[in-house]
Amino acid sequence: MDHGRSMLGIEKKDHMDLTLEFEGRGLNALTNLDPDEYEMKTKKKAEVVVAQSGPRMAHIYTLTEQQEKIFEALCDIESVEFIFFRRGNEVFVSDESDVFSLEEYEFGAEYPKAFERVLGLMFNERCGGLRSYC
């Protein structure tokens, strides 16, 4: 959410590959490839696209009906701090404790204007339905 403006930590958990994390959880994940090219090269059906947009932020696009499994995988990854997703016109945020409506979530001073920034991202015409913020 900070668009890479803060330094990453030095711990191993602060430097991970979401594609490998998904693969380790039985999901066929790709990045920097188009799904058809991925399927042709690997002979596997692509399920998740990870589009890294900074050192602390990634856009996650689901290509199959595996949204629940992808969400559970993201919740299980220690480095993922927030997961934002839409259901209809409502935006939700999941943190380490629970799922909340974005309107009722308190981000604190660490994330200035978080509500407005998240809404802008989630309702951008190019936005998919599930995003992860590490």
Coordinates of N, CA and C in Angstrom, one line a residue:
M1 N 0.8 -1.2 0.0 CA 0.0 0.0 0.0 C 0.9 1.2 0.0
D2 N 2.1 1.1 0.4 CA 2.9 2.3 0.4 C 3.7 2.5 -0.9
H3 N 3.4 1.7 -1.9 CA 4.0 1.9 -3.2 C 5.5 1.8 -3.1
G4 N 6.1 1.0 -2.2 CA 7.5 0.9 -2.1 C 8.2 2.0 -1.4
R5 N 7.6 2.9 -0.7 CA 8.2 4.0 -0.1 C 8.9 3.7 1.2
S6 N 8.6 2.5 1.8 CA 9.3 2.2 3.1 C 10.2 1.0 2.8
M7 N 11.2 1.0 3.6 CA 12.3 0.0 3.5 C 11.7 -1.4 3.8
L8 N 12.2 -2.4 3.1 CA 11.8 -3.8 3.5 C 12.7 -4.2 4.7
G9 N 12.2 -5.1 5.5 CA 13.0 -5.7 6.6 C 14.1 -6.5 6.1
I10 N 14.9 -7.0 7.0 CA 16.0 -7.8 6.5 C 15.8 -9.3 6.8
E11 N 14.7 -9.6 7.4 CA 14.3 -11.0 7.6 C 13.9 -11.8 6.4
K12 N 14.1 -13.1 6.4 CA 13.8 -13.9 5.2 C 12.3 -13.7 4.8
K13 N 11.4 -13.6 5.7 CA 10.0 -13.4 5.4 C 9.7 -12.1 4.6
D14 N 10.6 -11.1 4.7 CA 10.4 -9.9 4.0 C 10.9 -9.9 2.6
H15 N 11.4 -11.1 2.2 CA 11.9 -11.2 0.8 C 11.5 -12.6 0.3
M16 N 10.2 -12.6 -0.2 CA 9.7 -13.9 -0.6 C 9.1 -13.7 -2.0
D17 N 8.9 -14.8 -2.7 CA 8.3 -14.9 -4.0 C 6.9 -15.4 -3.9
L18 N 5.9 -14.6 -4.2 CA 4.5 -15.0 -4.1 C 4.2 -16.2 -5.0
T19 N 4.8 -16.2 -6.2 CA 4.6 -17.3 -7.2 C 5.0 -18.6 -6.6
L20 N 6.2 -18.6 -5.9 CA 6.7 -19.8 -5.3 C 5.8 -20.2 -4.1
E21 N 5.4 -19.2 -3.4 CA 4.5 -19.5 -2.2 C 3.2 -20.2 -2.7
F22 N 2.6 -19.7 -3.8 CA 1.4 -20.3 -4.3 C 1.7 -21.7 -4.8
E23 N 2.8 -21.8 -5.6 CA 3.1 -23.2 -6.1 C 3.3 -24.2 -4.9
G24 N 3.9 -23.7 -3.8 CA 4.1 -24.6 -2.7 C 2.8 -25.0 -2.0
R25 N 1.7 -24.3 -2.3 CA 0.4 -24.6 -1.8 C -0.5 -25.2 -2.8
G26 N 0.1 -25.7 -3.9 CA -0.7 -26.5 -4.9 C -1.4 -25.6 -5.9
L27 N -1.1 -24.4 -6.1 CA -1.7 -23.5 -7.0 C -0.7 -23.2 -8.2
N28 N -1.2 -23.3 -9.4 CA -0.3 -23.0 -10.5 C -0.3 -21.5 -10.7
A29 N 0.9 -20.9 -10.4 CA 1.0 -19.4 -10.4 C 2.0 -19.0 -11.4
L30 N 1.8 -17.8 -12.0 CA 2.7 -17.3 -13.0 C 2.9 -15.8 -12.8
T31 N 4.0 -15.3 -13.3 CA 4.3 -13.9 -13.4 C 5.1 -13.6 -14.7
N32 N 4.9 -12.5 -15.3 CA 5.6 -12.1 -16.5 C 5.4 -13.0 -17.7
L33 N 4.4 -13.8 -17.7 CA 4.0 -14.7 -18.8 C 2.5 -14.6 -19.1
D34 N 2.2 -14.8 -20.3 CA 0.7 -14.8 -20.5 C 0.3 -16.2 -20.2
P35 N -1.0 -16.4 -19.7 CA -1.5 -17.7 -19.3 C -1.3 -18.8 -20.4
D36 N -1.6 -18.4 -21.6 CA -1.5 -19.4 -22.7 C 0.0 -19.9 -22.8
E37 N 0.9 -19.0 -22.7 CA 2.3 -19.3 -22.8 C 2.8 -20.2 -21.6
Y38 N 2.3 -19.8 -20.5 CA 2.5 -20.6 -19.3 C 2.0 -22.1 -19.4
E39 N 0.8 -22.2 -19.9 CA 0.2 -23.5 -20.1 C 1.0 -24.3 -21.2
M40 N 1.4 -23.7 -22.2 CA 2.1 -24.3 -23.3 C 3.5 -24.8 -22.7
K41 N 4.2 -24.0 -22.0 CA 5.5 -24.4 -21.4 C 5.5 -25.4 -20.3
T42 N 4.5 -25.3 -19.4 CA 4.4 -26.2 -18.3 C 3.5 -27.3 -18.4
K43 N 2.5 -27.3 -19.4 CA 1.5 -28.3 -19.5 C 0.5 -28.3 -18.3
K44 N 0.5 -27.2 -17.6 CA -0.4 -27.0 -16.4 C -1.4 -25.9 -16.7
K45 N -2.6 -26.0 -16.1 CA -3.6 -24.9 -16.2 C -3.2 -23.8 -15.3
A46 N -3.0 -22.6 -15.8 CA -2.7 -21.4 -15.0 C -3.9 -21.1 -14.1
E47 N -3.6 -20.8 -12.8 CA -4.7 -20.5 -11.8 C -4.6 -19.1 -11.2
V48 N -3.3 -18.6 -11.1 CA -3.1 -17.3 -10.4 C -2.0 -16.6 -11.2
V49 N -2.3 -15.3 -11.4 CA -1.2 -14.4 -11.9 C -0.8 -13.4 -10.8
V50 N 0.5 -13.4 -10.6 CA 1.0 -12.4 -9.6 C 1.7 -11.3 -10.4
A51 N 1.2 -10.1 -10.2 CA 1.7 -8.9 -10.9 C 2.3 -8.0 -9.8
Q52 N 3.6 -8.2 -9.6 CA 4.3 -7.4 -8.6 C 4.4 -6.0 -9.0
S53 N 3.9 -5.0 -8.1 CA 3.9 -3.6 -8.5 C 4.8 -2.8 -7.6
G54 N 5.7 -3.4 -6.9 CA 6.6 -2.8 -5.9 C 7.1 -3.8 -5.0
P55 N 8.1 -3.4 -4.1 CA 8.6 -4.4 -3.2 C 7.7 -4.8 -2.1
R56 N 6.6 -4.1 -1.9 CA 5.6 -4.5 -0.9 C 4.2 -4.6 -1.4
M57 N 4.0 -4.7 -2.7 CA 2.6 -4.7 -3.2 C 2.6 -5.6 -4.4
A58 N 1.5 -6.4 -4.5 CA 1.2 -7.2 -5.7 C -0.2 -7.3 -6.0
H59 N -0.6 -7.3 -7.2 CA -1.9 -7.5 -7.7 C -2.1 -9.0 -8.0
I60 N -3.1 -9.6 -7.5 CA -3.3 -11.1 -7.6 C -4.6 -11.2 -8.5
Y61 N -4.4 -11.9 -9.6 CA -5.6 -12.1 -10.5 C -5.9 -13.6 -10.6
T62 N -7.1 -14.0 -10.3 CA -7.5 -15.4 -10.3 C -8.0 -15.7 -11.7
L63 N -7.6 -16.9 -12.2 CA -7.9 -17.3 -13.6 C -8.9 -18.5 -13.5
T64 N -9.2 -19.0 -12.4 CA -10.1 -20.2 -12.2 C -11.0 -19.9 -11.1
E65 N -11.8 -20.8 -10.8 CA -12.8 -20.7 -9.6 C -12.1 -21.1 -8.3
Q66 N -10.8 -20.7 -8.1 CA -10.1 -21.1 -7.0 C -9.9 -19.9 -6.0
Q67 N -10.9 -19.0 -6.0 CA -10.7 -17.8 -5.2 C -10.5 -18.1 -3.7
E68 N -11.3 -19.0 -3.2 CA -11.2 -19.4 -1.8 C -9.9 -20.0 -1.4
K69 N -9.4 -20.9 -2.3 CA -8.1 -21.5 -2.0 C -7.0 -20.4 -2.1
I70 N -7.1 -19.5 -3.0 CA -6.1 -18.4 -3.2 C -6.1 -17.5 -2.0
F71 N -7.3 -17.2 -1.5 CA -7.5 -16.4 -0.3 C -6.9 -17.1 0.9
E72 N -7.2 -18.3 1.1 CA -6.6 -19.1 2.2 C -5.1 -19.1 2.1
A73 N -4.5 -19.3 0.9 CA -3.1 -19.3 0.8 C -2.5 -18.0 1.2
L74 N -3.1 -16.9 0.7 CA -2.6 -15.5 1.1 C -2.7 -15.3 2.6
C75 N -3.8 -15.8 3.2 CA -3.9 -15.7 4.7 C -2.8 -16.5 5.4
D76 N -2.4 -17.5 4.8 CA -1.4 -18.4 5.4 C 0.1 -17.9 5.3
I77 N 0.3 -17.0 4.4 CA 1.7 -16.5 4.1 C 2.0 -15.5 5.1
E78 N 3.0 -15.7 5.9 CA 3.4 -14.8 7.0 C 3.7 -13.4 6.6
S79 N 4.2 -13.2 5.4 CA 4.6 -11.9 4.9 C 3.4 -11.0 4.5
V80 N 2.3 -11.6 4.2 CA 1.1 -10.8 3.7 C 0.5 -10.1 4.9
E81 N 0.4 -8.8 4.8 CA -0.1 -8.0 5.9 C -1.6 -7.7 5.6
F82 N -2.0 -7.3 4.4 CA -3.4 -7.0 4.1 C -3.8 -7.7 2.8
I83 N -5.0 -8.1 2.7 CA -5.6 -8.6 1.5 C -6.9 -7.8 1.3
F84 N -7.0 -7.1 0.1 CA -8.2 -6.4 -0.2 C -8.9 -7.1 -1.3
F85 N -10.2 -7.1 -1.2 CA -11.0 -7.8 -2.2 C -12.4 -7.1 -2.3
R86 N -13.0 -7.3 -3.4 CA -14.4 -6.8 -3.7 C -15.4 -7.9 -3.7
R87 N -16.6 -7.5 -3.2 CA -17.8 -8.3 -3.4 C -18.8 -7.3 -3.9
G88 N -19.1 -7.4 -5.2 CA -20.0 -6.3 -5.7 C -19.3 -5.0 -5.6
N89 N -20.0 -4.0 -5.0 CA -19.5 -2.7 -4.9 C -18.9 -2.5 -3.5
E90 N -18.7 -3.5 -2.7 CA -18.2 -3.3 -1.3 C -16.8 -3.9 -1.3
V91 N -15.9 -3.2 -0.6 CA -14.5 -3.6 -0.5 C -14.3 -4.0 0.9
F92 N -13.5 -5.1 1.0 CA -13.2 -5.7 2.3 C -11.7 -5.8 2.5
V93 N -11.2 -5.8 3.7 CA -9.8 -6.0 4.0 C -9.7 -7.1 5.0
S94 N -8.7 -7.9 4.8 CA -8.4 -9.0 5.7 C -7.0 -8.7 6.2
D95 N -6.8 -8.8 7.5 CA -5.5 -8.7 8.1 C -5.3 -10.0 8.9
E96 N -4.3 -10.0 9.7 CA -3.9 -11.3 10.4 C -5.0 -11.8 11.3
S97 N -6.0 -10.9 11.7 CA -7.0 -11.3 12.7 C -8.4 -11.7 12.1
D98 N -8.9 -11.0 11.1 CA -10.2 -11.2 10.6 C -10.4 -10.4 9.3
V99 N -11.7 -10.5 8.8 CA -12.1 -9.8 7.6 C -13.0 -8.7 8.0
F100 N -12.8 -7.5 7.5 CA -13.6 -6.3 7.8 C -14.1 -5.6 6.6
S101 N -15.2 -4.8 6.7 CA -15.5 -3.9 5.6 C -14.4 -2.8 5.7
L102 N -14.0 -2.4 4.5 CA -13.0 -1.3 4.4 C -13.4 -0.1 5.2
E103 N -14.7 0.2 5.1 CA -15.2 1.4 5.8 C -15.0 1.4 7.3
E104 N -15.0 0.2 7.9 CA -14.9 0.1 9.4 C -13.5 -0.2 9.9
Y105 N -12.5 -0.4 8.9 CA -11.2 -0.7 9.3 C -10.3 0.5 9.7
E106 N -9.6 0.4 10.7 CA -8.7 1.5 11.2 C -7.2 1.1 10.8
F107 N -6.7 1.9 9.9 CA -5.3 1.6 9.4 C -4.2 2.3 10.3
G108 N -4.5 3.4 10.9 CA -3.6 4.1 11.8 C -2.7 5.0 10.9
A109 N -1.8 5.7 11.6 CA -1.0 6.8 11.0 C 0.1 6.2 10.1
E110 N 0.4 4.9 10.2 CA 1.4 4.3 9.4 C 1.0 4.3 7.9
Y111 N -0.3 4.3 7.6 CA -0.8 4.3 6.2 C -1.7 5.5 6.0
P112 N -1.1 6.6 5.7 CA -1.9 7.9 5.5 C -2.9 7.7 4.3
K113 N -4.1 8.2 4.5 CA -5.1 8.2 3.4 C -5.4 6.8 2.9
A114 N -5.2 5.8 3.7 CA -5.3 4.4 3.2 C -6.7 4.1 2.6
F115 N -7.8 4.6 3.2 CA -9.1 4.3 2.8 C -9.3 4.8 1.3
E116 N -8.9 6.1 1.1 CA -9.0 6.7 -0.3 C -8.1 6.0 -1.3
R117 N -6.9 5.6 -0.9 CA -6.0 5.0 -1.8 C -6.5 3.6 -2.2
V118 N -7.0 2.8 -1.2 CA -7.5 1.5 -1.5 C -8.7 1.6 -2.4
L119 N -9.6 2.4 -2.1 CA -10.8 2.6 -2.9 C -10.4 2.9 -4.4
G120 N -9.5 3.8 -4.5 CA -9.0 4.2 -5.9 C -8.5 3.0 -6.6
L121 N -7.7 2.2 -5.9 CA -7.1 1.0 -6.6 C -8.2 0.0 -6.9
M122 N -9.1 -0.3 -6.0 CA -10.1 -1.4 -6.1 C -11.2 -1.0 -7.2
F123 N -11.4 0.2 -7.4 CA -12.4 0.6 -8.4 C -11.8 1.1 -9.7
N124 N -10.5 1.0 -9.8 CA -9.8 1.3 -11.1 C -10.4 0.4 -12.1
E125 N -10.6 0.9 -13.3 CA -11.1 0.0 -14.4 C -10.3 -1.2 -14.7
R126 N -9.0 -1.2 -14.4 CA -8.1 -2.3 -14.7 C -7.9 -3.3 -13.5
C127 N -8.7 -3.0 -12.4 CA -8.5 -3.8 -11.2 C -9.3 -5.2 -11.3
G128 N -8.6 -6.2 -10.8 CA -9.3 -7.5 -10.7 C -10.0 -7.6 -9.4
G129 N -10.5 -8.7 -9.0 CA -11.3 -8.8 -7.8 C -10.5 -9.1 -6.6
L130 N -9.3 -9.6 -6.6 CA -8.6 -10.0 -5.4 C -7.2 -9.4 -5.5
R131 N -6.7 -8.7 -4.5 CA -5.4 -8.1 -4.4 C -4.8 -8.4 -3.1
S132 N -3.5 -8.5 -3.1 CA -2.7 -8.8 -1.9 C -1.7 -7.7 -1.7
Y133 N -1.6 -7.3 -0.5 CA -0.5 -6.3 -0.1 C 0.4 -6.9 0.9
C134 N 1.7 -7.0 0.6 CA 2.6 -7.6 1.5 C 3.4 -6.5 2.3

